[in-house]
XYZ file of C-alpha atoms in Angstrom:
664
model
C 51.764 148.280 55.619
C 55.373 147.160 55.810
C 58.110 149.283 57.349
C 59.648 149.957 53.933
C 56.396 151.501 52.720
C 55.901 153.783 55.716
C 57.998 156.725 54.586
C 56.276 156.788 51.181
C 52.832 156.994 52.698
C 53.059 160.002 54.985
C 49.638 161.542 54.408
C 49.013 165.249 54.553
C 47.265 166.959 57.422
C 45.119 170.066 56.981
C 47.254 173.129 56.624
C 48.018 174.951 59.855
C 46.068 178.196 60.202
C 48.532 179.927 62.495
C 52.019 179.539 63.874
C 52.845 178.766 67.493
C 52.096 181.882 69.413
C 50.932 183.278 72.740
C 49.000 180.161 73.729
C 52.135 178.094 74.189
C 52.335 176.201 77.480
C 55.706 174.706 78.426
C 55.473 170.915 78.451
C 56.899 168.645 81.141
C 59.112 165.902 79.724
C 58.669 162.443 81.210
C 62.256 161.248 80.783
C 61.556 157.561 81.406
C 58.582 157.545 78.969
C 60.615 159.339 76.310
C 63.455 156.834 76.706
C 60.953 154.052 76.233
C 59.686 155.731 73.058
C 63.212 156.028 71.709
C 64.016 152.428 72.593
C 61.060 151.315 70.516
C 60.079 147.652 70.317
C 63.435 146.491 71.648
C 63.312 148.022 75.139
C 64.542 144.781 76.754
C 67.348 144.339 74.283
C 68.638 147.842 74.845
C 68.338 147.402 78.610
C 70.502 144.253 78.419
C 73.185 146.130 76.480
C 73.122 149.069 78.918
C 73.576 146.613 81.804
C 76.536 145.038 80.024
C 78.045 148.448 79.369
C 77.713 149.376 83.016
C 79.258 146.095 84.086
C 82.297 146.672 81.862
C 82.643 150.453 82.369
C 86.283 150.079 83.467
C 87.238 149.519 79.837
C 86.961 153.275 79.252
C 89.896 153.701 81.608
C 91.682 150.650 80.270
C 91.749 152.267 76.846
C 94.006 155.003 78.223
C 96.163 153.024 80.633
C 96.844 149.664 78.956
C 99.410 148.916 76.269
C 97.970 148.422 72.793
C 98.504 144.639 72.949
C 96.908 144.330 76.374
C 94.003 146.529 75.452
C 93.314 144.478 72.310
C 93.114 141.336 74.437
C 90.921 143.132 76.970
C 88.531 144.167 74.198
C 88.409 140.619 72.893
C 87.641 139.285 76.377
C 84.806 141.798 76.880
C 83.334 140.882 73.495
C 83.359 137.196 74.377
C 81.837 137.914 77.793
C 79.064 139.950 76.161
C 78.491 137.110 73.712
C 77.750 134.809 76.631
C 74.739 137.014 77.531
C 73.195 136.557 74.084
C 73.660 140.235 73.211
C 75.813 139.756 70.137
C 74.062 136.760 68.542
C 70.516 138.063 68.256
C 70.535 138.176 64.459
C 71.610 134.561 63.923
C 69.246 131.574 63.581
C 67.994 130.073 66.843
C 69.130 126.640 65.671
C 72.737 127.728 66.108
C 72.304 129.560 69.405
C 71.180 132.914 68.065
C 68.065 134.952 68.678
C 66.518 134.822 65.211
C 65.769 138.549 65.147
C 67.660 140.907 62.812
C 65.949 143.981 64.262
C 67.067 143.037 67.777
C 70.603 142.604 66.531
C 70.662 146.143 65.098
C 69.174 147.598 68.297
C 71.830 145.879 70.384
C 74.645 147.136 68.169
C 73.374 150.728 68.123
C 73.094 150.774 71.916
C 76.612 149.386 72.301
C 77.838 152.594 70.661
C 77.124 154.397 73.931
C 80.223 152.746 75.348
C 83.762 151.981 74.227
C 83.875 151.987 70.449
C 86.672 149.469 70.097
C 84.305 146.941 71.674
C 81.613 148.081 69.263
C 83.773 147.635 66.168
C 85.180 144.305 67.390
C 81.585 143.093 67.762
C 80.796 144.440 64.282
C 83.774 142.660 62.721
C 83.146 139.302 64.448
C 79.387 139.038 64.346
C 78.328 141.521 61.705
C 80.951 141.204 58.972
C 82.529 137.789 59.441
C 79.466 136.135 60.876
C 77.144 137.985 58.508
C 79.134 136.832 55.485
C 78.942 133.198 56.627
C 75.205 133.518 57.262
C 74.207 135.475 54.148
C 76.679 134.218 51.550
C 77.065 130.658 52.783
C 74.683 127.703 52.775
C 73.728 125.088 55.391
C 77.074 123.229 55.365
C 78.845 126.512 56.185
C 76.250 127.390 58.810
C 76.702 123.979 60.431
C 80.480 124.275 60.356
C 80.911 127.813 61.708
C 77.887 129.591 63.131
C 77.629 128.032 66.595
C 81.278 128.633 67.411
C 81.467 132.151 65.983
C 78.300 133.171 67.879
C 79.995 132.302 71.207
C 83.340 133.798 70.207
C 85.078 130.410 70.334
C 85.922 130.882 66.659
C 87.256 134.339 65.882
C 87.210 135.530 62.280
C 87.763 138.483 60.002
C 86.250 139.955 56.857
C 88.949 140.302 54.201
C 87.490 142.416 51.446
C 89.378 145.739 51.289
C 92.784 145.825 49.596
C 95.495 148.425 49.589
C 94.732 149.261 45.952
C 90.983 148.858 46.085
C 88.520 149.859 48.797
C 85.258 151.145 47.357
C 85.787 149.478 43.980
C 85.284 145.896 45.141
C 84.758 144.590 41.612
C 88.403 145.392 40.813
C 89.954 143.424 43.688
C 93.264 141.761 42.805
C 93.318 138.683 45.073
C 92.872 135.568 42.948
C 91.086 132.288 43.661
C 91.905 129.738 40.949
C 90.106 126.394 40.865
C 92.369 123.336 40.552
C 90.127 120.606 39.149
C 92.748 117.903 39.802
C 92.688 118.410 43.565
C 89.228 120.041 43.838
C 90.744 122.973 45.628
C 90.853 126.731 45.243
C 94.291 128.355 45.259
C 94.236 131.767 46.949
C 96.973 134.137 45.793
C 97.962 137.749 46.399
C 99.600 138.794 43.083
C 101.117 142.081 44.326
C 101.193 144.458 47.283
C 98.334 146.526 45.899
C 96.209 143.349 46.232
C 97.087 142.610 49.852
C 94.130 142.681 52.187
C 94.423 145.852 54.243
C 92.919 147.436 57.402
C 91.272 144.099 58.225
C 89.800 144.059 61.730
C 90.685 141.002 63.891
C 93.483 140.071 61.468
C 96.577 141.240 63.341
C 96.094 139.132 66.457
C 92.863 137.207 66.995
C 91.307 135.795 63.803
C 91.620 132.087 63.081
C 89.568 132.244 59.892
C 89.010 134.854 57.194
C 86.190 135.341 54.717
C 88.286 136.366 51.731
C 86.857 138.153 48.697
C 88.763 137.204 45.544
C 88.476 137.019 41.766
C 87.314 133.514 40.928
C 88.929 131.855 37.942
C 87.587 128.532 36.626
C 89.004 126.830 33.545
C 90.844 129.957 32.580
C 87.729 132.128 32.708
C 87.246 134.934 35.204
C 83.921 134.763 37.055
C 84.145 137.869 39.181
C 84.460 138.429 42.922
C 83.340 135.616 45.205
C 83.812 134.914 48.926
C 85.838 132.039 50.412
C 86.484 130.720 53.910
C 90.251 130.654 54.416
C 91.956 129.506 57.664
C 94.749 131.911 58.658
C 95.792 130.685 62.137
C 95.896 127.484 64.157
C 96.550 127.535 67.906
C 97.505 131.184 67.603
C 100.164 130.601 64.917
C 99.888 131.959 61.384
C 99.489 129.129 58.879
C 101.950 128.374 56.042
C 101.354 130.437 52.934
C 99.735 133.238 54.925
C 101.587 136.380 55.917
C 100.032 138.851 58.366
C 101.336 142.271 59.305
C 100.015 144.601 61.982
C 98.690 147.913 60.655
C 100.120 149.562 63.789
C 98.684 152.405 65.843
C 95.707 154.238 64.343
C 93.969 157.547 65.015
C 91.510 155.626 67.129
C 89.957 152.208 67.752
C 93.276 150.836 68.996
C 91.512 148.047 70.784
C 90.837 146.526 67.346
C 93.731 144.575 65.800
C 93.719 145.727 62.200
C 96.133 143.959 59.901
C 97.295 143.201 56.377
C 97.148 139.751 54.846
C 98.995 138.176 51.915
C 98.247 134.708 50.493
C 100.931 132.690 48.680
C 99.207 129.821 46.925
C 97.039 128.896 49.908
C 94.890 125.855 49.082
C 91.387 125.399 50.451
C 88.736 122.750 49.748
C 86.113 123.383 47.082
C 83.481 123.435 49.817
C 85.003 126.613 51.237
C 83.422 128.709 48.515
C 80.475 130.529 50.067
C 77.995 129.327 47.483
C 74.672 131.032 48.183
C 74.680 132.651 44.733
C 77.185 130.591 42.720
C 79.050 127.298 42.901
C 81.772 125.310 41.175
C 81.209 121.598 40.586
C 83.838 118.943 41.178
C 84.567 118.871 37.454
C 85.047 122.645 37.253
C 81.685 123.774 35.917
C 80.529 127.178 37.129
C 76.879 127.403 38.163
C 74.730 130.322 39.255
C 71.036 131.055 39.364
C 71.866 134.685 38.544
C 73.091 134.773 34.960
C 74.189 138.414 34.723
C 77.604 138.782 36.465
C 77.025 142.400 37.503
C 73.660 141.557 38.987
C 75.204 138.580 40.766
C 77.921 140.793 42.250
C 75.568 143.540 43.442
C 73.147 140.936 44.831
C 76.025 139.448 46.840
C 76.987 142.872 48.223
C 73.351 143.693 48.916
C 73.140 140.895 51.451
C 75.779 142.692 53.524
C 73.673 145.871 53.926
C 73.240 145.271 57.657
C 76.730 146.611 58.267
C 75.784 150.015 56.800
C 72.607 150.159 58.848
C 74.556 149.361 61.994
C 77.356 151.880 61.399
C 74.880 154.677 60.732
C 73.063 153.856 63.977
C 76.342 153.743 65.843
C 77.272 157.221 64.644
C 73.892 158.579 65.776
C 74.251 157.003 69.220
C 77.820 158.263 69.679
C 76.371 161.727 69.032
C 73.986 161.180 71.927
C 76.854 160.673 74.310
C 78.551 163.902 73.231
C 75.305 165.880 73.422
C 74.459 164.525 76.874
C 77.864 165.588 78.239
C 77.848 169.008 76.577
C 74.268 169.879 77.502
C 74.638 168.859 81.131
C 77.897 170.785 81.365
C 76.256 173.915 79.953
C 73.385 173.547 82.415
C 75.666 174.145 85.432
C 78.742 175.938 84.063
C 78.573 179.743 84.503
C 80.457 182.440 82.683
C 80.122 186.281 82.756
C 77.505 188.384 84.553
C 75.276 188.876 81.511
C 71.857 189.260 83.073
C 72.540 189.400 86.828
C 75.390 191.553 88.237
C 75.577 189.280 91.268
C 75.783 185.928 89.454
C 77.438 184.681 86.294
C 75.106 183.303 83.643
C 74.696 179.636 82.769
C 76.182 178.719 79.387
C 72.896 177.123 78.380
C 71.086 180.457 78.837
C 73.147 182.128 76.127
C 71.400 182.252 72.759
C 74.523 181.269 70.835
C 75.105 178.238 73.037
C 71.515 177.173 72.414
C 72.052 177.667 68.688
C 75.136 175.478 68.842
C 73.599 172.528 70.705
C 69.825 172.469 70.286
C 69.656 172.018 66.509
C 72.084 169.088 66.936
C 69.802 167.555 69.565
C 66.864 167.993 67.194
C 68.775 166.465 64.297
C 69.838 163.538 66.484
C 66.203 162.826 67.304
C 65.306 163.107 63.617
C 68.093 160.739 62.551
C 67.148 158.336 65.358
C 63.579 158.006 64.032
C 64.808 157.672 60.427
C 67.208 154.952 61.613
C 64.292 153.229 63.298
C 62.466 152.988 59.966
C 65.497 151.789 58.041
C 66.334 149.180 60.680
C 62.709 148.057 60.528
C 62.918 147.716 56.751
C 66.112 145.684 57.133
C 64.327 143.347 59.543
C 61.359 142.988 57.176
C 63.545 142.172 54.168
C 65.906 139.724 55.857
C 63.287 138.042 58.005
C 61.057 137.467 54.949
C 58.254 139.839 55.869
C 58.788 141.497 52.482
C 60.429 139.600 49.673
C 60.016 141.798 46.563
C 63.156 143.047 44.837
C 62.154 146.716 44.867
C 61.896 146.699 48.688
C 65.404 145.267 48.822
C 66.762 147.878 46.437
C 65.119 150.705 48.368
C 66.615 149.332 51.580
C 70.098 149.310 50.069
C 69.676 152.900 48.964
C 68.225 154.200 52.232
C 70.798 152.355 54.312
C 73.570 153.925 52.256
C 72.122 157.427 52.555
C 71.367 157.295 56.251
C 74.797 155.827 57.001
C 76.317 158.845 55.269
C 74.210 161.460 57.054
C 74.417 159.700 60.422
C 78.191 159.394 60.450
C 78.775 162.950 59.131
C 76.424 164.113 61.903
C 78.563 162.309 64.483
C 81.743 163.996 63.274
C 80.161 167.434 63.338
C 78.298 166.946 66.628
C 81.210 165.547 68.621
C 83.439 168.402 67.522
C 80.845 171.041 68.378
C 80.215 169.491 71.795
C 83.938 169.323 72.529
C 84.277 173.037 71.767
C 81.134 173.833 73.774
C 82.800 172.307 76.842
C 85.892 174.495 76.507
C 89.125 173.263 78.078
C 87.210 170.650 80.082
C 86.201 169.013 76.841
C 89.832 168.550 75.911
C 90.552 166.248 78.863
C 90.549 162.535 78.031
C 88.478 161.684 81.094
C 85.581 163.580 79.538
C 85.448 161.171 76.565
C 85.618 163.598 73.667
C 89.080 162.533 72.507
C 87.977 158.932 72.265
C 84.660 159.819 70.680
C 86.345 162.002 68.051
C 89.153 159.560 67.288
C 87.062 156.412 67.287
C 84.138 157.687 65.196
C 86.189 159.517 62.602
C 86.571 156.399 60.437
C 82.810 155.776 60.515
C 82.579 158.080 57.483
C 84.860 155.695 55.597
C 84.205 152.077 56.522
C 81.186 150.215 55.243
C 81.495 152.576 52.273
C 82.885 156.072 51.768
C 80.014 158.451 52.327
C 80.276 160.205 48.972
C 80.364 156.859 47.161
C 77.299 155.733 49.138
C 75.371 158.821 48.100
C 76.066 157.878 44.467
C 74.214 154.629 45.214
C 71.302 156.646 46.564
C 71.225 158.731 43.385
C 71.297 155.630 41.224
C 68.121 154.361 42.908
C 66.388 157.702 42.507
C 67.330 158.179 38.844
C 66.351 154.677 37.853
C 63.268 154.580 40.120
C 64.710 151.340 41.596
C 64.077 149.628 38.272
C 64.859 145.996 37.586
C 68.136 147.114 36.052
C 69.224 148.740 39.344
C 71.031 145.707 40.696
C 73.289 145.192 37.690
C 74.176 148.784 36.908
C 77.292 150.762 37.840
C 77.364 154.587 37.770
C 78.247 154.654 34.077
C 75.401 152.302 33.302
C 73.180 154.684 35.239
C 74.277 157.520 32.924
C 73.337 155.506 29.866
C 70.038 154.451 31.441
C 69.004 158.010 32.220
C 70.144 159.223 28.811
C 67.752 156.781 27.204
C 64.698 158.244 28.929
C 62.601 161.304 28.394
C 63.570 163.369 31.415
C 60.089 164.701 32.075
C 58.686 161.178 31.976
C 61.340 159.973 34.408
C 60.790 162.802 36.881
C 57.007 162.357 36.790
C 57.514 158.668 37.771
C 59.572 159.437 40.870
C 58.031 159.391 44.305
C 59.533 162.850 44.943
C 57.449 164.374 42.151
C 54.211 162.625 43.110
C 54.466 163.526 46.755
C 55.557 167.109 46.085
C 52.460 167.671 43.980
C 50.264 166.109 46.638
C 51.776 168.190 49.438
C 51.592 171.397 47.450
C 47.921 170.822 46.780
C 47.335 170.684 50.563
C 48.858 174.119 51.124
C 47.190 177.506 50.761
C 48.212 180.039 48.159
C 48.421 177.988 44.957
C 51.701 178.740 43.221
C 52.563 181.075 46.102
C 52.394 178.231 48.632
C 55.952 178.875 49.755
C 55.129 182.474 50.703
C 51.742 182.029 52.392
C 51.989 178.731 54.340
C 52.837 178.826 58.024
C 56.459 178.139 58.879
C 55.375 175.576 61.488
C 53.071 173.766 59.075
C 54.674 170.344 58.455
C 53.145 170.357 54.983
C 55.136 173.487 54.197
C 58.338 172.065 55.679
C 57.962 168.846 53.688
C 57.070 170.693 50.517
C 60.253 172.775 50.704
C 62.439 169.686 51.009
C 60.439 167.814 48.383
C 60.777 170.744 45.986
C 64.549 170.836 46.477
C 64.830 167.090 46.011
C 62.770 167.008 42.811
C 64.416 170.111 41.339
C 67.933 168.787 41.952
C 67.050 165.350 40.645
C 65.572 166.803 37.453
C 68.658 168.957 36.993
C 70.937 165.936 37.307
C 68.896 163.957 34.806
C 68.915 166.773 32.254
C 72.681 167.293 32.563
C 73.352 163.545 32.211
C 71.121 163.321 29.152
C 72.606 166.440 27.568
C 76.130 165.119 27.993
C 75.346 161.796 26.296
C 73.352 163.512 23.560
C 76.432 165.669 22.869
C 78.530 162.533 22.345
C 80.547 162.675 25.562
C 81.987 159.536 27.248
C 79.660 158.325 30.060
C 82.536 158.429 32.550
C 83.325 162.022 31.725
C 79.648 162.962 31.892
C 79.319 161.409 35.324
C 82.474 163.112 36.607
C 81.231 166.531 35.486
C 77.867 166.022 37.169
C 79.098 164.196 40.242
C 78.719 167.074 42.700
C 75.157 167.581 41.464
C 74.492 163.839 41.884
C 75.720 163.935 45.510
C 73.632 167.059 46.209
C 70.472 165.438 44.906
C 71.048 162.276 46.930
C 71.699 164.267 50.091
C 68.539 166.303 49.518
C 66.580 163.065 49.204
C 67.950 161.596 52.433
C 67.351 164.835 54.366
C 63.753 164.797 53.160
C 63.429 161.153 54.229
C 64.737 162.036 57.696
C 62.220 164.844 58.115
C 59.368 162.617 56.962
C 60.391 160.028 59.559
C 60.314 162.626 62.327
C 56.919 163.990 61.231
C 55.484 160.498 60.944
C 56.684 159.665 64.479
C 55.363 162.797 66.134
C 52.036 162.618 64.290
C 51.386 159.147 65.726
C 51.835 160.295 69.333
C 48.806 160.909 71.571
C 48.129 164.493 72.523
C 50.116 165.603 75.530
C 53.359 167.073 76.765
C 55.571 164.519 75.042
C 54.084 165.335 71.662
C 54.471 169.060 72.287
C 58.140 168.623 73.200
C 58.916 166.477 70.169
C 57.042 168.833 67.863
C 59.290 171.626 69.081
C 62.323 169.522 68.128
C 60.765 168.528 64.790
C 60.067 172.161 63.917
C 63.602 173.134 64.958
C 65.068 170.385 62.790
C 62.929 171.295 59.789
C 63.597 175.039 59.952
C 67.340 174.681 60.592
C 67.535 172.310 57.601
C 65.927 174.975 55.410
C 68.032 177.723 56.956
C 71.242 175.798 56.336
C 70.506 175.737 52.588
C 68.733 179.117 52.420
C 71.002 180.276 49.615
C 69.707 177.442 47.404
C 66.066 178.181 48.211
C 66.537 181.907 47.571
C 68.447 181.190 44.371
C 65.596 179.031 43.119
C 62.856 181.481 44.031
C 61.331 179.554 46.940
C 62.462 181.749 49.828
C 62.242 185.510 50.043
C 64.749 187.423 52.091
C 62.009 188.482 54.504
C 60.851 184.905 55.011
C 64.443 183.763 55.397
C 64.894 186.220 58.231
C 61.602 185.084 59.733
C 62.852 181.512 59.769
C 65.948 182.561 61.703
C 63.821 184.449 64.239
C 61.583 181.446 64.746
C 64.589 179.141 65.217
C 65.813 181.404 67.984
C 62.349 181.348 69.542
C 62.242 177.550 69.384
C 65.613 177.374 71.100
C 64.288 179.505 73.948
C 61.298 177.196 74.338
C 63.525 174.105 74.306
C 65.933 175.571 76.880
C 63.951 174.410 79.981
C 63.592 170.919 78.409
C 67.121 170.445 77.149
C 68.607 168.373 79.977
C 65.554 166.104 80.038
C 65.724 165.666 76.271
C 69.342 164.443 76.380
C 68.782 162.360 79.521
C 66.079 160.541 77.559
C 68.826 159.197 75.292
C 69.487 156.759 78.095
C 73.257 156.926 78.187
C 74.374 154.984 81.294
C 75.939 157.264 83.905
C 79.125 155.175 83.940
C 79.513 155.726 80.184
C 79.422 159.511 80.615
C 82.412 159.256 82.922
C 82.644 163.072 82.967
C 81.787 163.474 86.616
C 83.809 166.617 87.190
C 82.240 168.591 84.349
C 78.778 167.164 85.027
C 78.841 167.866 88.769
């Protein structure tokens, strides 16, 4: 079974006959063993990155004390030094000095998020975006010309896609690339300020070359967005026809030199078109193996999915840093004589403090295991283990959804942890200001999270059909409107698995009232039911709008919140399935007991968070809703003695915590 199939083949266990009760024995967490489990197959890769982070720990201080210009150069130097260890080139072919392992590349990037995030993003721009575009969109001549030097950091580049006027809507970019058949050159032009390249990492100071996305025009005919290699500097000086402006100080990530770029008739050789999916001959003939222009465009973008996988993983790992600091702080900080008149009580012993932190720890574990499956699917697809189109389409959808949930989780978790540390959390030395400021944009770059969830919904509503890759959201509306809704819903994996899970539970149609709250079949069935119900509701509303003669764009706009809700429900179910699958595979013992506590806490808090929906749709009685809250509190009390070990297992290097005063 391939990684991409794993989440669709979670088999059902016999229904639990009773909930956790008096026979509970507190487990002992083996921190080192749990870290090894979390590190997965890339233990050595993650160890290398942790060593590099420890070696360069001074950069956390440099971020506060250096000028912006000096800190940018410092970040660049650290990135190049890390490149010399092989850490940043693991996903590139061995023939060019890389490691030939996409999965290792993702693991290295995720782990790097435990440290300074300007370094992380600089690595992402140089090796993930710029290098990834050369690798995935280019062909052997481009690989021969650029890969070896960019892997070492000798050649610095940038990824010039986003424009001031167009971010998410890449198909509407304004930059033009016109083919001049007389000189066999492309002429790159920025027609107006709305079409300037904006927020481009590496552009303001360090990039020598840009991969520029522009509207290709050949013989007077527009051929859509393509990617071109365009030199922008030589010996540190901006080249003629290129204008670069510094974006200035940002909310965070000020070690990354973001800039704006204009092109005024810049000429580049015909060979600088990255021609993996299309080419222009010397005589000006346009050629592509993918005839449909929409499909060609989405296929091109699909090759860049690794960036979304990496950003989602980075958000999850940044959350680990915040939770480690906040949990350790609460384990020694005392406040008020609540239980003992002679001694103030530890923050971590208060029920509300447990409620604030422990569900976030549980969700971080859940997202980590879901990320592990998505990263594994990425590796399988791009290393040729699986080569069917549906696996690729599912990967694109899951990467989009998990990136959204992972980065939203980071924003929420870091804020909660900052507040949980009181005034100490407000001091820069305790890292929360940098974590908050530097991760905030994760919800935006590599795709706005709400836009990404629309991509998830498109896959669900079309069942990843062959039309998926050449369909925008309005095409999706028309596609769904042309189907019988019941037929479409019955085809979806959500429907099939919901029926199968329900059959494994006691109580028939009353399964949601009679099953044990700690039965994973019950937990999965609740999330499956929500997913299928919301998906069916979206489909019916889309079809009804079209049947009533409404414009597809208007129909989509009216249903958009429902679309996002259905997509989010799907991803949350996928995350729970990943956690259950991971814990189920563990041998019996204390580690399995501890992770099952976290899995139950994650499942029940997910249901509790949307209890209004479940009650509204008849799947949760008020009595059972109250019972869920009681059990969550009980789980928190059981996790309390394990909490510090559970966050220590994240493996955040001590030097990266930095918060010695609040952790003492």
